[in-house]
Amino acid sequence: MRYRPGKPLITAAEIQARVHELATVISRDYAGRDLLLLCVLKGAAIFWADLCRALRMPCQSDFVAMESYGDSTSPLEEPRFTKAADVALSGRNILIVEDIIDTGHTSAHLRELLRAASPSSIAMCALLDKAERRQVATPIEYCGFVIPNAFVVGYGLDFAQDYRHLPYIAVLESLPEP
Ligand code: IMP
Ligand code: MG
């Protein structure tokens, strides 16, 4: 099967406007407090880069990467970082920056791992929420867009490492065989 990104589901202008709205709310909520943005690689990298530059307050940033379990996630499996945070998390106000919450397993595992490091607070900022697909409940304190149940690419999100560079979000479409 061959695939290609379809027309924008969310345009670059719509993304930029929403990122600035989120940044305004986050800046208000965290005013006067320490803020550590924890960007989940690789998908959230572009969102993080725009979000942190739109904040109206100082913040620090660090990066984590999680093993992806996809649909076969077993709640009994041990969640694992493929890259852990470099900075100490104890006592910090952590704002996780994610590309998309799908089944919710990655986010639920990540929050559990972070809680063990005794931060002051943990919140989630996700650009996209594929709410229909949720299997485990996981809070999203700051959500960019709720999207329908479709595989999307662009603005950091990939299909087999392709299409992360697109400035917009598109549904991945399958092409008829020639
Ligand atoms: P979850 O654990 O099912 O919530 O999935 C989380 C991860 O799956 C995301 O951080 C993405 O890396 C990946 N993912 C889920 N849906 C999509 C999609 O539509 N496009 C690209 N990646 C996706
Ligand atoms: Mg991800």
PDB file of C-alpha atoms and ligand atoms in Angstrom:
ATOM      1  CA  MET A   1       0.000   0.000   0.000  1.00  0.00           C
ATOM      2  CA  ARG A   2       1.221   3.514  -0.803  1.00  0.00           C
ATOM      3  CA  TYR A   3       0.305   6.520   1.314  1.00  0.00           C
ATOM      4  CA  ARG A   4       0.364  10.287   1.097  1.00  0.00           C
ATOM      5  CA  PRO A   5      -0.762  13.161   3.299  1.00  0.00           C
ATOM      6  CA  GLY A   6      -4.150  14.572   2.236  1.00  0.00           C
ATOM      7  CA  LYS A   7      -5.287  18.189   2.372  1.00  0.00           C
ATOM      8  CA  PRO A   8      -4.694  19.991   5.680  1.00  0.00           C
ATOM      9  CA  LEU A   9      -7.052  18.892   8.448  1.00  0.00           C
ATOM     10  CA  ILE A  10      -5.621  21.717  10.586  1.00  0.00           C
ATOM     11  CA  THR A  11      -3.836  24.502   8.699  1.00  0.00           C
ATOM     12  CA  ALA A  12      -0.527  26.074   9.726  1.00  0.00           C
ATOM     13  CA  ALA A  13      -2.349  29.311  10.585  1.00  0.00           C
ATOM     14  CA  GLU A  14      -4.886  27.472  12.766  1.00  0.00           C
ATOM     15  CA  ILE A  15      -2.062  25.669  14.594  1.00  0.00           C
ATOM     16  CA  GLN A  16      -0.144  28.894  15.208  1.00  0.00           C
ATOM     17  CA  ALA A  17      -3.246  30.672  16.523  1.00  0.00           C
ATOM     18  CA  ARG A  18      -4.050  27.799  18.895  1.00  0.00           C
ATOM     19  CA  VAL A  19      -0.439  27.505  20.106  1.00  0.00           C
ATOM     20  CA  HIS A  20      -0.532  31.200  21.038  1.00  0.00           C
ATOM     21  CA  GLU A  21      -3.851  30.754  22.875  1.00  0.00           C
ATOM     22  CA  LEU A  22      -2.432  27.804  24.836  1.00  0.00           C
ATOM     23  CA  ALA A  23       0.739  29.759  25.641  1.00  0.00           C
ATOM     24  CA  THR A  24      -1.324  32.651  26.988  1.00  0.00           C
ATOM     25  CA  VAL A  25      -3.328  30.370  29.300  1.00  0.00           C
ATOM     26  CA  ILE A  26      -0.205  28.473  30.450  1.00  0.00           C
ATOM     27  CA  SER A  27       1.661  31.752  31.143  1.00  0.00           C
ATOM     28  CA  ARG A  28      -1.275  32.939  33.248  1.00  0.00           C
ATOM     29  CA  ASP A  29      -1.633  29.623  35.146  1.00  0.00           C
ATOM     30  CA  TYR A  30       2.087  29.299  35.948  1.00  0.00           C
ATOM     31  CA  ALA A  31       2.843  33.000  36.542  1.00  0.00           C
ATOM     32  CA  GLY A  32       5.419  33.419  39.294  1.00  0.00           C
ATOM     33  CA  ARG A  33       6.123  29.689  39.509  1.00  0.00           C
ATOM     34  CA  ASP A  34       8.980  27.546  38.266  1.00  0.00           C
ATOM     35  CA  LEU A  35       8.022  25.804  34.999  1.00  0.00           C
ATOM     36  CA  LEU A  36       9.756  22.853  33.359  1.00  0.00           C
ATOM     37  CA  LEU A  37       8.541  21.911  29.894  1.00  0.00           C
ATOM     38  CA  LEU A  38       9.137  18.219  29.298  1.00  0.00           C
ATOM     39  CA  CYS A  39       9.023  17.571  25.557  1.00  0.00           C
ATOM     40  CA  VAL A  40       8.257  13.994  24.509  1.00  0.00           C
ATOM     41  CA  LEU A  41      10.490  13.136  21.550  1.00  0.00           C
ATOM     42  CA  LYS A  42      10.258  12.987  18.675  1.00  0.00           C
ATOM     43  CA  GLY A  43       6.704  13.917  17.749  1.00  0.00           C
ATOM     44  CA  ALA A  44       6.297  16.914  20.081  1.00  0.00           C
ATOM     45  CA  ALA A  45       9.545  18.663  19.088  1.00  0.00           C
ATOM     46  CA  ILE A  46       7.996  21.165  16.666  1.00  0.00           C
ATOM     47  CA  PHE A  47       5.047  21.887  18.967  1.00  0.00           C
ATOM     48  CA  TRP A  48       7.454  22.423  21.869  1.00  0.00           C
ATOM     49  CA  ALA A  49       9.609  24.795  19.794  1.00  0.00           C
ATOM     50  CA  ASP A  50       6.611  27.006  18.939  1.00  0.00           C
ATOM     51  CA  LEU A  51       4.971  26.746  22.383  1.00  0.00           C
ATOM     52  CA  CYS A  52       8.034  27.707  24.440  1.00  0.00           C
ATOM     53  CA  ARG A  53       8.681  30.733  22.218  1.00  0.00           C
ATOM     54  CA  ALA A  54       5.075  31.906  22.635  1.00  0.00           C
ATOM     55  CA  LEU A  55       5.165  31.748  26.463  1.00  0.00           C
ATOM     56  CA  ARG A  56       5.261  35.077  28.255  1.00  0.00           C
ATOM     57  CA  MET A  57       7.278  33.804  31.206  1.00  0.00           C
ATOM     58  CA  PRO A  58      10.630  32.162  31.872  1.00  0.00           C
ATOM     59  CA  CYS A  59      10.777  28.380  31.694  1.00  0.00           C
ATOM     60  CA  GLN A  60      13.249  25.532  31.409  1.00  0.00           C
ATOM     61  CA  SER A  61      13.014  22.603  29.001  1.00  0.00           C
ATOM     62  CA  ASP A  62      14.115  18.995  28.956  1.00  0.00           C
ATOM     63  CA  PHE A  63      13.429  16.041  26.695  1.00  0.00           C
ATOM     64  CA  VAL A  64      12.290  12.461  27.232  1.00  0.00           C
ATOM     65  CA  ALA A  65      11.556   9.597  24.859  1.00  0.00           C
ATOM     66  CA  MET A  66       9.216   6.707  25.620  1.00  0.00           C
ATOM     67  CA  GLU A  67       9.044   3.210  24.275  1.00  0.00           C
ATOM     68  CA  SER A  68       5.992   3.057  22.045  1.00  0.00           C
ATOM     69  CA  TYR A  69       3.539   0.303  22.868  1.00  0.00           C
ATOM     70  CA  GLY A  70       0.892   1.085  20.269  1.00  0.00           C
ATOM     71  CA  ASP A  71      -2.276  -0.985  20.433  1.00  0.00           C
ATOM     72  CA  SER A  72      -0.609  -4.025  21.986  1.00  0.00           C
ATOM     73  CA  THR A  73       0.054  -2.214  25.252  1.00  0.00           C
ATOM     74  CA  SER A  74      -0.364  -4.435  28.221  1.00  0.00           C
ATOM     75  CA  PRO A  75      -1.006  -2.551  31.451  1.00  0.00           C
ATOM     76  CA  LEU A  76       1.153  -5.181  33.159  1.00  0.00           C
ATOM     77  CA  GLU A  77       4.234  -4.283  31.150  1.00  0.00           C
ATOM     78  CA  GLU A  78       6.854  -2.093  32.803  1.00  0.00           C
ATOM     79  CA  PRO A  79       6.838   1.352  31.194  1.00  0.00           C
ATOM     80  CA  ARG A  80      10.297   2.440  30.092  1.00  0.00           C
ATOM     81  CA  PHE A  81      12.116   5.603  29.021  1.00  0.00           C
ATOM     82  CA  THR A  82      14.405   5.230  26.018  1.00  0.00           C
ATOM     83  CA  LYS A  83      15.669   8.660  27.074  1.00  0.00           C
ATOM     84  CA  ALA A  84      15.086   9.926  30.606  1.00  0.00           C
ATOM     85  CA  ALA A  85      15.166  13.575  31.702  1.00  0.00           C
ATOM     86  CA  ASP A  86      18.624  15.012  32.382  1.00  0.00           C
ATOM     87  CA  VAL A  87      17.548  17.504  35.055  1.00  0.00           C
ATOM     88  CA  ALA A  88      16.333  16.602  38.558  1.00  0.00           C
ATOM     89  CA  LEU A  89      12.508  16.549  38.625  1.00  0.00           C
ATOM     90  CA  SER A  90      11.962  16.619  42.377  1.00  0.00           C
ATOM     91  CA  GLY A  91      10.003  19.719  43.417  1.00  0.00           C
ATOM     92  CA  ARG A  92       9.523  20.954  39.825  1.00  0.00           C
ATOM     93  CA  ASN A  93       6.289  21.969  38.104  1.00  0.00           C
ATOM     94  CA  ILE A  94       6.367  19.695  35.075  1.00  0.00           C
ATOM     95  CA  LEU A  95       4.328  20.470  31.989  1.00  0.00           C
ATOM     96  CA  ILE A  96       4.532  17.500  29.617  1.00  0.00           C
ATOM     97  CA  VAL A  97       4.448  18.591  25.968  1.00  0.00           C
ATOM     98  CA  GLU A  98       3.013  15.831  23.750  1.00  0.00           C
ATOM     99  CA  ASP A  99       2.047  15.613  20.096  1.00  0.00           C
ATOM    100  CA  ILE A 100      -1.056  13.435  20.396  1.00  0.00           C
ATOM    101  CA  ILE A 101      -2.975  11.403  22.969  1.00  0.00           C
ATOM    102  CA  ASP A 102      -4.419   8.342  21.255  1.00  0.00           C
ATOM    103  CA  THR A 103      -5.159   5.271  23.439  1.00  0.00           C
ATOM    104  CA  GLY A 104      -3.757   7.144  26.449  1.00  0.00           C
ATOM    105  CA  HIS A 105      -1.295   4.398  27.417  1.00  0.00           C
ATOM    106  CA  THR A 106       1.878   6.406  26.743  1.00  0.00           C
ATOM    107  CA  SER A 107       0.630   9.386  28.726  1.00  0.00           C
ATOM    108  CA  ALA A 108      -0.599   7.253  31.640  1.00  0.00           C
ATOM    109  CA  HIS A 109       2.766   5.431  31.793  1.00  0.00           C
ATOM    110  CA  LEU A 110       4.706   8.657  31.548  1.00  0.00           C
ATOM    111  CA  ARG A 111       2.766  10.319  34.384  1.00  0.00           C
ATOM    112  CA  GLU A 112       3.356   7.262  36.566  1.00  0.00           C
ATOM    113  CA  LEU A 113       7.110   7.336  35.886  1.00  0.00           C
ATOM    114  CA  LEU A 114       7.287  11.075  36.567  1.00  0.00           C
ATOM    115  CA  ARG A 115       5.320  10.813  39.836  1.00  0.00           C
ATOM    116  CA  ALA A 116       8.055   8.529  41.167  1.00  0.00           C
ATOM    117  CA  ALA A 117      10.506  11.457  40.849  1.00  0.00           C
ATOM    118  CA  SER A 118       8.430  13.565  43.336  1.00  0.00           C
ATOM    119  CA  PRO A 119       7.724  16.701  41.273  1.00  0.00           C
ATOM    120  CA  SER A 120       5.564  19.467  42.790  1.00  0.00           C
ATOM    121  CA  SER A 121       3.038  19.136  39.962  1.00  0.00           C
ATOM    122  CA  ILE A 122       2.478  17.359  36.650  1.00  0.00           C
ATOM    123  CA  ALA A 123       0.216  18.577  33.853  1.00  0.00           C
ATOM    124  CA  MET A 124      -0.219  17.579  30.211  1.00  0.00           C
ATOM    125  CA  CYS A 125      -0.237  19.890  27.199  1.00  0.00           C
ATOM    126  CA  ALA A 126      -1.103  17.883  24.062  1.00  0.00           C
ATOM    127  CA  LEU A 127      -1.524  19.400  20.625  1.00  0.00           C
ATOM    128  CA  LEU A 128      -4.002  16.723  19.521  1.00  0.00           C
ATOM    129  CA  ASP A 129      -6.527  14.522  21.313  1.00  0.00           C
ATOM    130  CA  LYS A 130      -7.940  11.521  19.444  1.00  0.00           C
ATOM    131  CA  ALA A 131     -10.588  11.187  22.146  1.00  0.00           C
ATOM    132  CA  GLU A 132     -12.626   8.387  20.488  1.00  0.00           C
ATOM    133  CA  ARG A 133      -9.649   6.031  20.720  1.00  0.00           C
ATOM    134  CA  ARG A 134      -9.051   6.331  24.469  1.00  0.00           C
ATOM    135  CA  GLN A 135      -8.518   3.047  26.346  1.00  0.00           C
ATOM    136  CA  VAL A 136      -7.182   4.461  29.630  1.00  0.00           C
ATOM    137  CA  ALA A 137      -8.322   7.717  31.169  1.00  0.00           C
ATOM    138  CA  THR A 138      -5.527  10.282  31.378  1.00  0.00           C
ATOM    139  CA  PRO A 139      -5.975  14.003  32.057  1.00  0.00           C
ATOM    140  CA  ILE A 140      -5.125  16.620  29.389  1.00  0.00           C
ATOM    141  CA  GLU A 141      -4.949  19.952  31.183  1.00  0.00           C
ATOM    142  CA  TYR A 142      -4.104  21.877  27.988  1.00  0.00           C
ATOM    143  CA  CYS A 143      -5.419  20.511  24.678  1.00  0.00           C
ATOM    144  CA  GLY A 144      -4.887  22.015  21.235  1.00  0.00           C
ATOM    145  CA  PHE A 145      -7.472  20.225  19.110  1.00  0.00           C
ATOM    146  CA  VAL A 146      -9.767  17.213  19.463  1.00  0.00           C
ATOM    147  CA  ILE A 147      -9.552  15.304  16.166  1.00  0.00           C
ATOM    148  CA  PRO A 148     -11.515  12.421  14.626  1.00  0.00           C
ATOM    149  CA  ASN A 149     -10.241   8.837  14.602  1.00  0.00           C
ATOM    150  CA  ALA A 150      -7.793   8.992  11.685  1.00  0.00           C
ATOM    151  CA  PHE A 151      -4.023   8.616  11.367  1.00  0.00           C
ATOM    152  CA  VAL A 152      -2.533  12.087  11.035  1.00  0.00           C
ATOM    153  CA  VAL A 153       0.912  13.388  10.050  1.00  0.00           C
ATOM    154  CA  GLY A 154       2.744  16.708   9.962  1.00  0.00           C
ATOM    155  CA  TYR A 155       3.880  19.363  12.469  1.00  0.00           C
ATOM    156  CA  GLY A 156       6.153  16.787  14.126  1.00  0.00           C
ATOM    157  CA  LEU A 157       3.930  13.718  13.687  1.00  0.00           C
ATOM    158  CA  ASP A 158       5.289  11.014  11.416  1.00  0.00           C
ATOM    159  CA  PHE A 159       4.420   7.950   9.441  1.00  0.00           C
ATOM    160  CA  ALA A 160       7.544   5.725   9.394  1.00  0.00           C
ATOM    161  CA  GLN A 161       9.606   8.894  10.138  1.00  0.00           C
ATOM    162  CA  ASP A 162       8.185  10.752   7.095  1.00  0.00           C
ATOM    163  CA  TYR A 163       6.144  13.987   7.008  1.00  0.00           C
ATOM    164  CA  ARG A 164       7.266  15.490  10.329  1.00  0.00           C
ATOM    165  CA  HIS A 165       8.342  18.632   8.449  1.00  0.00           C
ATOM    166  CA  LEU A 166       4.876  19.587   7.139  1.00  0.00           C
ATOM    167  CA  PRO A 167       3.748  22.882   8.740  1.00  0.00           C
ATOM    168  CA  TYR A 168       0.140  21.614   8.901  1.00  0.00           C
ATOM    169  CA  ILE A 169      -1.666  18.456  10.136  1.00  0.00           C
ATOM    170  CA  ALA A 170      -3.068  16.139   7.445  1.00  0.00           C
ATOM    171  CA  VAL A 171      -4.832  12.795   7.425  1.00  0.00           C
ATOM    172  CA  LEU A 172      -2.667  10.050   5.887  1.00  0.00           C
ATOM    173  CA  GLU A 173      -4.482   8.694   2.834  1.00  0.00           C
ATOM    174  CA  SER A 174      -3.870   5.382   1.092  1.00  0.00           C
ATOM    175  CA  LEU A 175      -3.394   5.501  -2.663  1.00  0.00           C
ATOM    176  CA  PRO A 176      -4.970   2.918  -4.972  1.00  0.00           C
ATOM    177  CA  GLU A 177      -2.456   0.374  -6.345  1.00  0.00           C
ATOM    178  CA  PRO A 178      -1.355   1.325  -9.869  1.00  0.00           C
TER     179      PRO A 178
HETATM  180  P1  IMP B   1      -1.056   6.376  22.810  1.00  0.00           P
HETATM  181  O1  IMP B   1      -0.137   5.706  23.784  1.00  0.00           O
HETATM  182  O2  IMP B   1      -1.940   5.370  22.108  1.00  0.00           O
HETATM  183  O3  IMP B   1      -1.868   7.507  23.399  1.00  0.00           O
HETATM  184  O4  IMP B   1      -0.195   6.918  21.608  1.00  0.00           O
HETATM  185  C1  IMP B   1       0.691   7.883  21.762  1.00  0.00           C
HETATM  186  C2  IMP B   1       1.699   7.931  20.634  1.00  0.00           C
HETATM  187  O5  IMP B   1       1.328   7.218  19.429  1.00  0.00           O
HETATM  188  C3  IMP B   1       1.809   9.366  20.207  1.00  0.00           C
HETATM  189  O6  IMP B   1       2.693  10.084  21.056  1.00  0.00           O
HETATM  190  C4  IMP B   1       2.309   9.240  18.793  1.00  0.00           C
HETATM  191  O7  IMP B   1       3.717   9.113  18.802  1.00  0.00           O
HETATM  192  C5  IMP B   1       1.679   7.953  18.284  1.00  0.00           C
HETATM  193  N1  IMP B   1       0.464   8.257  17.480  1.00  0.00           N
HETATM  194  C6  IMP B   1      -0.821   8.005  17.823  1.00  0.00           C
HETATM  195  N2  IMP B   1      -1.675   8.406  16.877  1.00  0.00           N
HETATM  196  C7  IMP B   1      -0.916   8.941  15.886  1.00  0.00           C
HETATM  197  C8  IMP B   1      -1.223   9.548  14.614  1.00  0.00           C
HETATM  198  O8  IMP B   1      -2.382   9.700  14.181  1.00  0.00           O
HETATM  199  N3  IMP B   1      -0.154   9.977  13.879  1.00  0.00           N
HETATM  200  C9  IMP B   1       1.137   9.846  14.309  1.00  0.00           C
HETATM  201  N4  IMP B   1       1.468   9.303  15.488  1.00  0.00           N
HETATM  202  C10 IMP B   1       0.449   8.839  16.278  1.00  0.00           C
HETATM  203 MG    MG B   2       4.615  10.581  20.832  1.00  0.00          MG
END
